[in-house]
Amino acid sequence: MREISFEVYEDQLLREKYYKYTHPSGLDIYVFPKKLSSTYAVIGTHYGSIDNSFRIKGEKNITTVPDGIAHFLEHKLFANEDGSDAFEHFSAIGADANAYTSFNKTAYLFSCTDNFEEALGELIDFVSHPYFTEESVERERGIIAQEIKMYDDSPAEVCYYGMLEGLYKKHSVKRNICGSCRSISKITPELLYECYRVFYEPSNMALVVCGDLDAREVVAIADAHLPSKESGVEIVRISENDLESAAVATPRVEKRMKVSKPIFNIGIKDIDIPSDPIERLRKDAAMSILNEMLFARAGELYSELFEGGLVSPEMSYCYTINPSFAFNSIAGEADDPKAVLKRIREYLTEKAEKGLSHEDFERGKRVMYAEFVKEFDSTEEIANNMLSFIFDGADIFRYAEIISEVSFEEVKALFSRSFKEEFFTMSVVRPLDSEA
């Protein structure tokens, strides 16, 4: 086995560490030793549904591709040239494989208890060898069209994307990750190969493995399945955040579907996105603490809404931040979504007048830290979280430090500028026979 030099990242407080190695192909390999019963591996490319316009560094021409092509490519990579399916190969060796496409990444993964070496080789091989024909693309188009129609029939999905449509005027995050039946009709084998060539360059990808493993053994397996040098392709992504104003596209989006009770998704737009990854991570931590202070089930707002019969118990909240978009969302079920939005905005005004509670701040920090630490009990959570941090240019261990560093003054300043009237939109899906 050749000599390998690893970067070692360690957190004394968490008592965890991982190893990083940059392969000659350009692929960054991360190994997180964890003595748990299952091993989890994920290889991802920093390429998602929002990456529809790009150019190669050194070239002038900008390429724009149809919506849904990243997700289409995810589907097609599982098909091998010999007619077999990668899922079948994983199943035959007792590994459970899957894949997903998000706004900013595509990931291919498996978990297993045995046959790790064979499973990892299979993972790298099928992701590294695309094979598309006119016939196979046309066949897949029909499968994905059915998937799109399924999402179009899902009230929760319709409500969520309605919120994004309300928030954004231009940004492609407002469009479904799968694309539309119309957009996928324009996808060809040539376009798939071009997107693969650009975005599946190993230097734009990362492999994360978590389990009871030796880092050198993981690299040795990767060596047998990866190219020996980089291709040198560099991507210039066309950012769409500059096209957005602070104000939402529209304050209200309503649709009617087969639901027994109205569902809602309140979106709060945020275009103040730090360009530095660490500052972005810090804002994520501060906003997450602030959300816990304002909207947690242990808080006064949720208690008032629930006990007053305004919302069902499942009301949820989340902050999402990416280099090119960010927003808060609050989702739930209510007989009168307008009344819920009205009360939330009144509550935020009251908080602005009275001031935030330092006790709530300390509780929020404890909750956020506890939730973060809990995720280290799962190989799946560790690997997928690491992949997200990697593609955002950050270190997973740094997040724990940042949570502890966030100050009450910082959160108060964030609160003062984050909930202005023009930042709000509400998406509602009402029953077909509703009179509202």
PDB file of N, CA and C in Angstrom, residues 340-425:
ATOM      1  N   VAL A 340     -53.461  32.924  11.353  1.00  0.00           N
ATOM      2  CA  VAL A 340     -52.168  32.458  11.866  1.00  0.00           C
ATOM      3  C   VAL A 340     -51.070  33.444  11.482  1.00  0.00           C
ATOM      4  N   LEU A 341     -51.031  33.841  10.214  1.00  0.00           N
ATOM      5  CA  LEU A 341     -50.027  34.800   9.764  1.00  0.00           C
ATOM      6  C   LEU A 341     -50.163  36.115  10.510  1.00  0.00           C
ATOM      7  N   LYS A 342     -51.388  36.573  10.684  1.00  0.00           N
ATOM      8  CA  LYS A 342     -51.640  37.830  11.396  1.00  0.00           C
ATOM      9  C   LYS A 342     -51.094  37.763  12.821  1.00  0.00           C
ATOM     10  N   ARG A 343     -51.358  36.646  13.500  1.00  0.00           N
ATOM     11  CA  ARG A 343     -50.919  36.529  14.890  1.00  0.00           C
ATOM     12  C   ARG A 343     -49.398  36.407  14.981  1.00  0.00           C
ATOM     13  N   ILE A 344     -48.780  35.692  14.018  1.00  0.00           N
ATOM     14  CA  ILE A 344     -47.321  35.582  14.021  1.00  0.00           C
ATOM     15  C   ILE A 344     -46.681  36.954  13.848  1.00  0.00           C
ATOM     16  N   ARG A 345     -47.213  37.737  12.937  1.00  0.00           N
ATOM     17  CA  ARG A 345     -46.627  39.058  12.711  1.00  0.00           C
ATOM     18  C   ARG A 345     -46.867  39.989  13.896  1.00  0.00           C
ATOM     19  N   GLU A 346     -48.034  39.879  14.524  1.00  0.00           N
ATOM     20  CA  GLU A 346     -48.286  40.666  15.741  1.00  0.00           C
ATOM     21  C   GLU A 346     -47.307  40.280  16.849  1.00  0.00           C
ATOM     22  N   TYR A 347     -47.089  38.985  16.988  1.00  0.00           N
ATOM     23  CA  TYR A 347     -46.173  38.482  18.017  1.00  0.00           C
ATOM     24  C   TYR A 347     -44.753  39.007  17.784  1.00  0.00           C
ATOM     25  N   LEU A 348     -44.309  38.999  16.516  1.00  0.00           N
ATOM     26  CA  LEU A 348     -42.976  39.501  16.204  1.00  0.00           C
ATOM     27  C   LEU A 348     -42.863  40.994  16.501  1.00  0.00           C
ATOM     28  N   THR A 349     -43.932  41.737  16.258  1.00  0.00           N
ATOM     29  CA  THR A 349     -43.950  43.167  16.589  1.00  0.00           C
ATOM     30  C   THR A 349     -43.865  43.371  18.099  1.00  0.00           C
ATOM     31  N   GLU A 350     -44.620  42.559  18.841  1.00  0.00           N
ATOM     32  CA  GLU A 350     -44.571  42.639  20.309  1.00  0.00           C
ATOM     33  C   GLU A 350     -43.169  42.336  20.830  1.00  0.00           C
ATOM     34  N   LYS A 351     -42.536  41.334  20.253  1.00  0.00           N
ATOM     35  CA  LYS A 351     -41.181  40.970  20.672  1.00  0.00           C
ATOM     36  C   LYS A 351     -40.197  42.105  20.376  1.00  0.00           C
ATOM     37  N   ALA A 352     -40.392  42.759  19.229  1.00  0.00           N
ATOM     38  CA  ALA A 352     -39.516  43.876  18.871  1.00  0.00           C
ATOM     39  C   ALA A 352     -39.659  45.016  19.867  1.00  0.00           C
ATOM     40  N   GLU A 353     -40.893  45.224  20.369  1.00  0.00           N
ATOM     41  CA  GLU A 353     -41.140  46.302  21.331  1.00  0.00           C
ATOM     42  C   GLU A 353     -40.639  45.948  22.733  1.00  0.00           C
ATOM     43  N   LYS A 354     -40.881  44.716  23.158  1.00  0.00           N
ATOM     44  CA  LYS A 354     -40.513  44.300  24.522  1.00  0.00           C
ATOM     45  C   LYS A 354     -39.067  43.833  24.636  1.00  0.00           C
ATOM     46  N   GLY A 355     -38.533  43.331  23.543  1.00  0.00           N
ATOM     47  CA  GLY A 355     -37.180  42.793  23.564  1.00  0.00           C
ATOM     48  C   GLY A 355     -37.169  41.284  23.754  1.00  0.00           C
ATOM     49  N   LEU A 356     -36.150  40.645  23.204  1.00  0.00           N
ATOM     50  CA  LEU A 356     -36.000  39.200  23.337  1.00  0.00           C
ATOM     51  C   LEU A 356     -35.538  38.838  24.744  1.00  0.00           C
ATOM     52  N   SER A 357     -35.815  37.613  25.132  1.00  0.00           N
ATOM     53  CA  SER A 357     -35.452  37.127  26.462  1.00  0.00           C
ATOM     54  C   SER A 357     -34.087  36.442  26.426  1.00  0.00           C
ATOM     55  N   HIS A 358     -33.201  36.851  27.345  1.00  0.00           N
ATOM     56  CA  HIS A 358     -31.889  36.203  27.435  1.00  0.00           C
ATOM     57  C   HIS A 358     -32.031  34.744  27.868  1.00  0.00           C
ATOM     58  N   GLU A 359     -33.026  34.475  28.682  1.00  0.00           N
ATOM     59  CA  GLU A 359     -33.279  33.098  29.113  1.00  0.00           C
ATOM     60  C   GLU A 359     -33.671  32.229  27.918  1.00  0.00           C
ATOM     61  N   ASP A 360     -34.518  32.773  27.021  1.00  0.00           N
ATOM     62  CA  ASP A 360     -34.899  32.042  25.816  1.00  0.00           C
ATOM     63  C   ASP A 360     -33.681  31.818  24.916  1.00  0.00           C
ATOM     64  N   PHE A 361     -32.798  32.813  24.887  1.00  0.00           N
ATOM     65  CA  PHE A 361     -31.577  32.695  24.086  1.00  0.00           C
ATOM     66  C   PHE A 361     -30.713  31.537  24.579  1.00  0.00           C
ATOM     67  N   GLU A 362     -30.505  31.462  25.883  1.00  0.00           N
ATOM     68  CA  GLU A 362     -29.679  30.381  26.435  1.00  0.00           C
ATOM     69  C   GLU A 362     -30.334  29.023  26.186  1.00  0.00           C
ATOM     70  N   ARG A 363     -31.645  28.968  26.309  1.00  0.00           N
ATOM     71  CA  ARG A 363     -32.353  27.709  26.039  1.00  0.00           C
ATOM     72  C   ARG A 363     -32.196  27.327  24.574  1.00  0.00           C
ATOM     73  N   GLY A 364     -32.332  28.301  23.683  1.00  0.00           N
ATOM     74  CA  GLY A 364     -32.192  28.039  22.254  1.00  0.00           C
ATOM     75  C   GLY A 364     -30.818  27.494  21.903  1.00  0.00           C
ATOM     76  N   LYS A 365     -29.779  28.061  22.513  1.00  0.00           N
ATOM     77  CA  LYS A 365     -28.420  27.578  22.260  1.00  0.00           C
ATOM     78  C   LYS A 365     -28.255  26.134  22.734  1.00  0.00           C
ATOM     79  N   ARG A 366     -28.796  25.836  23.911  1.00  0.00           N
ATOM     80  CA  ARG A 366     -28.682  24.469  24.442  1.00  0.00           C
ATOM     81  C   ARG A 366     -29.390  23.463  23.537  1.00  0.00           C
ATOM     82  N   VAL A 367     -30.578  23.853  23.065  1.00  0.00           N
ATOM     83  CA  VAL A 367     -31.343  22.953  22.188  1.00  0.00           C
ATOM     84  C   VAL A 367     -30.589  22.712  20.892  1.00  0.00           C
ATOM     85  N   MET A 368     -30.071  23.783  20.265  1.00  0.00           N
ATOM     86  CA  MET A 368     -29.361  23.650  19.000  1.00  0.00           C
ATOM     87  C   MET A 368     -28.113  22.780  19.163  1.00  0.00           C
ATOM     88  N   TYR A 369     -27.389  22.989  20.253  1.00  0.00           N
ATOM     89  CA  TYR A 369     -26.164  22.208  20.465  1.00  0.00           C
ATOM     90  C   TYR A 369     -26.503  20.737  20.697  1.00  0.00           C
ATOM     91  N   ALA A 370     -27.541  20.487  21.489  1.00  0.00           N
ATOM     92  CA  ALA A 370     -27.937  19.101  21.778  1.00  0.00           C
ATOM     93  C   ALA A 370     -28.380  18.381  20.510  1.00  0.00           C
ATOM     94  N   GLU A 371     -29.142  19.077  19.658  1.00  0.00           N
ATOM     95  CA  GLU A 371     -29.597  18.468  18.409  1.00  0.00           C
ATOM     96  C   GLU A 371     -28.416  18.152  17.488  1.00  0.00           C
ATOM     97  N   PHE A 372     -27.433  19.053  17.459  1.00  0.00           N
ATOM     98  CA  PHE A 372     -26.262  18.845  16.617  1.00  0.00           C
ATOM     99  C   PHE A 372     -25.457  17.641  17.102  1.00  0.00           C
ATOM    100  N   VAL A 373     -25.226  17.563  18.406  1.00  0.00           N
ATOM    101  CA  VAL A 373     -24.445  16.463  18.967  1.00  0.00           C
ATOM    102  C   VAL A 373     -25.147  15.124  18.753  1.00  0.00           C
ATOM    103  N   LYS A 374     -26.461  15.115  18.863  1.00  0.00           N
ATOM    104  CA  LYS A 374     -27.234  13.881  18.704  1.00  0.00           C
ATOM    105  C   LYS A 374     -27.024  13.257  17.325  1.00  0.00           C
ATOM    106  N   GLU A 375     -26.786  14.086  16.322  1.00  0.00           N
ATOM    107  CA  GLU A 375     -26.617  13.585  14.958  1.00  0.00           C
ATOM    108  C   GLU A 375     -25.366  12.732  14.796  1.00  0.00           C
ATOM    109  N   PHE A 376     -24.436  12.799  15.754  1.00  0.00           N
ATOM    110  CA  PHE A 376     -23.225  11.988  15.673  1.00  0.00           C
ATOM    111  C   PHE A 376     -23.451  10.554  16.151  1.00  0.00           C
ATOM    112  N   ASP A 377     -24.688  10.200  16.435  1.00  0.00           N
ATOM    113  CA  ASP A 377     -25.023   8.821  16.800  1.00  0.00           C
ATOM    114  C   ASP A 377     -25.411   7.985  15.583  1.00  0.00           C
ATOM    115  N   SER A 378     -25.384   8.572  14.401  1.00  0.00           N
ATOM    116  CA  SER A 378     -25.836   7.884  13.190  1.00  0.00           C
ATOM    117  C   SER A 378     -24.812   8.062  12.074  1.00  0.00           C
ATOM    118  N   THR A 379     -24.370   6.949  11.479  1.00  0.00           N
ATOM    119  CA  THR A 379     -23.441   7.056  10.347  1.00  0.00           C
ATOM    120  C   THR A 379     -24.080   7.796   9.180  1.00  0.00           C
ATOM    121  N   GLU A 380     -25.376   7.600   8.989  1.00  0.00           N
ATOM    122  CA  GLU A 380     -26.087   8.272   7.900  1.00  0.00           C
ATOM    123  C   GLU A 380     -26.123   9.779   8.112  1.00  0.00           C
ATOM    124  N   GLU A 381     -26.475  10.197   9.321  1.00  0.00           N
ATOM    125  CA  GLU A 381     -26.537  11.633   9.622  1.00  0.00           C
ATOM    126  C   GLU A 381     -25.158  12.270   9.481  1.00  0.00           C
ATOM    127  N   ILE A 382     -24.143  11.606   9.998  1.00  0.00           N
ATOM    128  CA  ILE A 382     -22.786  12.152   9.925  1.00  0.00           C
ATOM    129  C   ILE A 382     -22.369  12.364   8.470  1.00  0.00           C
ATOM    130  N   ALA A 383     -22.518  11.311   7.653  1.00  0.00           N
ATOM    131  CA  ALA A 383     -22.044  11.392   6.270  1.00  0.00           C
ATOM    132  C   ALA A 383     -22.789  12.445   5.457  1.00  0.00           C
ATOM    133  N   ASN A 384     -24.106  12.469   5.562  1.00  0.00           N
ATOM    134  CA  ASN A 384     -24.882  13.442   4.778  1.00  0.00           C
ATOM    135  C   ASN A 384     -24.665  14.868   5.268  1.00  0.00           C
ATOM    136  N   ASN A 385     -24.550  15.059   6.586  1.00  0.00           N
ATOM    137  CA  ASN A 385     -24.258  16.398   7.102  1.00  0.00           C
ATOM    138  C   ASN A 385     -22.879  16.857   6.661  1.00  0.00           C
ATOM    139  N   MET A 386     -21.899  15.950   6.711  1.00  0.00           N
ATOM    140  CA  MET A 386     -20.551  16.315   6.265  1.00  0.00           C
ATOM    141  C   MET A 386     -20.556  16.745   4.810  1.00  0.00           C
ATOM    142  N   LEU A 387     -21.276  16.020   3.967  1.00  0.00           N
ATOM    143  CA  LEU A 387     -21.333  16.375   2.550  1.00  0.00           C
ATOM    144  C   LEU A 387     -21.882  17.789   2.365  1.00  0.00           C
ATOM    145  N   SER A 388     -22.918  18.131   3.119  1.00  0.00           N
ATOM    146  CA  SER A 388     -23.488  19.482   3.035  1.00  0.00           C
ATOM    147  C   SER A 388     -22.474  20.536   3.468  1.00  0.00           C
ATOM    148  N   PHE A 389     -21.782  20.290   4.575  1.00  0.00           N
ATOM    149  CA  PHE A 389     -20.772  21.245   5.041  1.00  0.00           C
ATOM    150  C   PHE A 389     -19.639  21.375   4.020  1.00  0.00           C
ATOM    151  N   ILE A 390     -19.204  20.265   3.460  1.00  0.00           N
ATOM    152  CA  ILE A 390     -18.104  20.272   2.483  1.00  0.00           C
ATOM    153  C   ILE A 390     -18.450  21.148   1.284  1.00  0.00           C
ATOM    154  N   PHE A 391     -19.645  20.963   0.729  1.00  0.00           N
ATOM    155  CA  PHE A 391     -20.027  21.722  -0.455  1.00  0.00           C
ATOM    156  C   PHE A 391     -20.317  23.193  -0.143  1.00  0.00           C
ATOM    157  N   ASP A 392     -20.461  23.517   1.137  1.00  0.00           N
ATOM    158  CA  ASP A 392     -20.607  24.919   1.520  1.00  0.00           C
ATOM    159  C   ASP A 392     -19.268  25.504   1.961  1.00  0.00           C
ATOM    160  N   GLY A 393     -18.195  24.734   1.812  1.00  0.00           N
ATOM    161  CA  GLY A 393     -16.858  25.233   2.128  1.00  0.00           C
ATOM    162  C   GLY A 393     -16.561  25.324   3.603  1.00  0.00           C
ATOM    163  N   ALA A 394     -17.235  24.503   4.420  1.00  0.00           N
ATOM    164  CA  ALA A 394     -17.082  24.595   5.863  1.00  0.00           C
ATOM    165  C   ALA A 394     -16.745  23.233   6.471  1.00  0.00           C
ATOM    166  N   ASP A 395     -16.388  23.273   7.761  1.00  0.00           N
ATOM    167  CA  ASP A 395     -16.021  22.068   8.501  1.00  0.00           C
ATOM    168  C   ASP A 395     -17.123  21.744   9.497  1.00  0.00           C
ATOM    169  N   ILE A 396     -17.548  20.493   9.535  1.00  0.00           N
ATOM    170  CA  ILE A 396     -18.651  20.096  10.406  1.00  0.00           C
ATOM    171  C   ILE A 396     -18.357  20.381  11.879  1.00  0.00           C
ATOM    172  N   PHE A 397     -17.101  20.230  12.301  1.00  0.00           N
ATOM    173  CA  PHE A 397     -16.760  20.484  13.698  1.00  0.00           C
ATOM    174  C   PHE A 397     -16.834  21.976  14.038  1.00  0.00           C
ATOM    175  N   ARG A 398     -16.619  22.817  13.062  1.00  0.00           N
ATOM    176  CA  ARG A 398     -16.655  24.267  13.309  1.00  0.00           C
ATOM    177  C   ARG A 398     -18.048  24.720  13.724  1.00  0.00           C
ATOM    178  N   TYR A 399     -19.075  24.001  13.283  1.00  0.00           N
ATOM    179  CA  TYR A 399     -20.438  24.424  13.595  1.00  0.00           C
ATOM    180  C   TYR A 399     -20.705  24.373  15.093  1.00  0.00           C
ATOM    181  N   ALA A 400     -20.211  23.348  15.779  1.00  0.00           N
ATOM    182  CA  ALA A 400     -20.397  23.251  17.231  1.00  0.00           C
ATOM    183  C   ALA A 400     -19.756  24.443  17.932  1.00  0.00           C
ATOM    184  N   GLU A 401     -18.565  24.835  17.476  1.00  0.00           N
ATOM    185  CA  GLU A 401     -17.888  25.988  18.060  1.00  0.00           C
ATOM    186  C   GLU A 401     -18.683  27.265  17.818  1.00  0.00           C
ATOM    187  N   ILE A 402     -19.208  27.400  16.605  1.00  0.00           N
ATOM    188  CA  ILE A 402     -19.947  28.615  16.263  1.00  0.00           C
ATOM    189  C   ILE A 402     -21.212  28.742  17.096  1.00  0.00           C
ATOM    190  N   ILE A 403     -21.925  27.632  17.320  1.00  0.00           N
ATOM    191  CA  ILE A 403     -23.126  27.693  18.165  1.00  0.00           C
ATOM    192  C   ILE A 403     -22.778  28.274  19.525  1.00  0.00           C
ATOM    193  N   SER A 404     -21.683  27.819  20.098  1.00  0.00           N
ATOM    194  CA  SER A 404     -21.287  28.310  21.431  1.00  0.00           C
ATOM    195  C   SER A 404     -20.810  29.758  21.388  1.00  0.00           C
ATOM    196  N   GLU A 405     -20.307  30.202  20.232  1.00  0.00           N
ATOM    197  CA  GLU A 405     -19.786  31.566  20.111  1.00  0.00           C
ATOM    198  C   GLU A 405     -20.865  32.614  19.879  1.00  0.00           C
ATOM    199  N   VAL A 406     -21.997  32.216  19.299  1.00  0.00           N
ATOM    200  CA  VAL A 406     -23.048  33.189  18.961  1.00  0.00           C
ATOM    201  C   VAL A 406     -23.505  33.923  20.223  1.00  0.00           C
ATOM    202  N   SER A 407     -23.560  35.243  20.135  1.00  0.00           N
ATOM    203  CA  SER A 407     -23.913  36.062  21.294  1.00  0.00           C
ATOM    204  C   SER A 407     -25.368  36.519  21.251  1.00  0.00           C
ATOM    205  N   PHE A 408     -25.873  36.907  22.412  1.00  0.00           N
ATOM    206  CA  PHE A 408     -27.240  37.417  22.512  1.00  0.00           C
ATOM    207  C   PHE A 408     -27.381  38.693  21.686  1.00  0.00           C
ATOM    208  N   GLU A 409     -26.361  39.551  21.714  1.00  0.00           N
ATOM    209  CA  GLU A 409     -26.406  40.800  20.944  1.00  0.00           C
ATOM    210  C   GLU A 409     -26.492  40.512  19.450  1.00  0.00           C
ATOM    211  N   GLU A 410     -25.778  39.497  19.022  1.00  0.00           N
ATOM    212  CA  GLU A 410     -25.792  39.092  17.613  1.00  0.00           C
ATOM    213  C   GLU A 410     -27.187  38.648  17.184  1.00  0.00           C
ATOM    214  N   VAL A 411     -27.836  37.863  18.025  1.00  0.00           N
ATOM    215  CA  VAL A 411     -29.178  37.364  17.710  1.00  0.00           C
ATOM    216  C   VAL A 411     -30.191  38.509  17.724  1.00  0.00           C
ATOM    217  N   LYS A 412     -30.052  39.417  18.667  1.00  0.00           N
ATOM    218  CA  LYS A 412     -30.961  40.576  18.718  1.00  0.00           C
ATOM    219  C   LYS A 412     -30.824  41.426  17.451  1.00  0.00           C
ATOM    220  N   ALA A 413     -29.603  41.630  16.996  1.00  0.00           N
ATOM    221  CA  ALA A 413     -29.388  42.414  15.771  1.00  0.00           C
ATOM    222  C   ALA A 413     -29.986  41.700  14.560  1.00  0.00           C
ATOM    223  N   LEU A 414     -29.842  40.391  14.527  1.00  0.00           N
ATOM    224  CA  LEU A 414     -30.415  39.603  13.430  1.00  0.00           C
ATOM    225  C   LEU A 414     -31.934  39.705  13.438  1.00  0.00           C
ATOM    226  N   PHE A 415     -32.533  39.620  14.618  1.00  0.00           N
ATOM    227  CA  PHE A 415     -33.989  39.727  14.754  1.00  0.00           C
ATOM    228  C   PHE A 415     -34.494  41.073  14.233  1.00  0.00           C
ATOM    229  N   SER A 416     -33.753  42.130  14.530  1.00  0.00           N
ATOM    230  CA  SER A 416     -34.211  43.485  14.180  1.00  0.00           C
ATOM    231  C   SER A 416     -34.303  43.710  12.673  1.00  0.00           C
ATOM    232  N   ARG A 417     -33.590  42.908  11.886  1.00  0.00           N
ATOM    233  CA  ARG A 417     -33.575  43.154  10.437  1.00  0.00           C
ATOM    234  C   ARG A 417     -34.162  42.014   9.597  1.00  0.00           C
ATOM    235  N   SER A 418     -34.694  40.982  10.239  1.00  0.00           N
ATOM    236  CA  SER A 418     -35.064  39.782   9.486  1.00  0.00           C
ATOM    237  C   SER A 418     -36.553  39.593   9.216  1.00  0.00           C
ATOM    238  N   PHE A 419     -37.432  40.354   9.848  1.00  0.00           N
ATOM    239  CA  PHE A 419     -38.860  40.054   9.742  1.00  0.00           C
ATOM    240  C   PHE A 419     -39.685  41.253   9.289  1.00  0.00           C
ATOM    241  N   LYS A 420     -39.171  41.991   8.315  1.00  0.00           N
ATOM    242  CA  LYS A 420     -39.905  43.138   7.790  1.00  0.00           C
ATOM    243  C   LYS A 420     -41.070  42.673   6.920  1.00  0.00           C
ATOM    244  N   GLU A 421     -42.068  43.501   6.809  1.00  0.00           N
ATOM    245  CA  GLU A 421     -43.308  43.136   6.124  1.00  0.00           C
ATOM    246  C   GLU A 421     -43.076  42.680   4.692  1.00  0.00           C
ATOM    247  N   GLU A 422     -42.159  43.346   3.978  1.00  0.00           N
ATOM    248  CA  GLU A 422     -41.955  43.019   2.564  1.00  0.00           C
ATOM    249  C   GLU A 422     -41.227  41.694   2.354  1.00  0.00           C
ATOM    250  N   PHE A 423     -40.748  41.071   3.439  1.00  0.00           N
ATOM    251  CA  PHE A 423     -40.037  39.795   3.323  1.00  0.00           C
ATOM    252  C   PHE A 423     -40.989  38.585   3.353  1.00  0.00           C
ATOM    253  N   PHE A 424     -42.275  38.817   3.682  1.00  0.00           N
ATOM    254  CA  PHE A 424     -43.200  37.710   3.940  1.00  0.00           C
ATOM    255  C   PHE A 424     -44.023  37.321   2.715  1.00  0.00           C
ATOM    256  N   THR A 425     -44.178  36.023   2.538  1.00  0.00           N
ATOM    257  CA  THR A 425     -45.179  35.487   1.620  1.00  0.00           C
ATOM    258  C   THR A 425     -45.879  34.329   2.301  1.00  0.00           C
TER     259      THR A 425
END
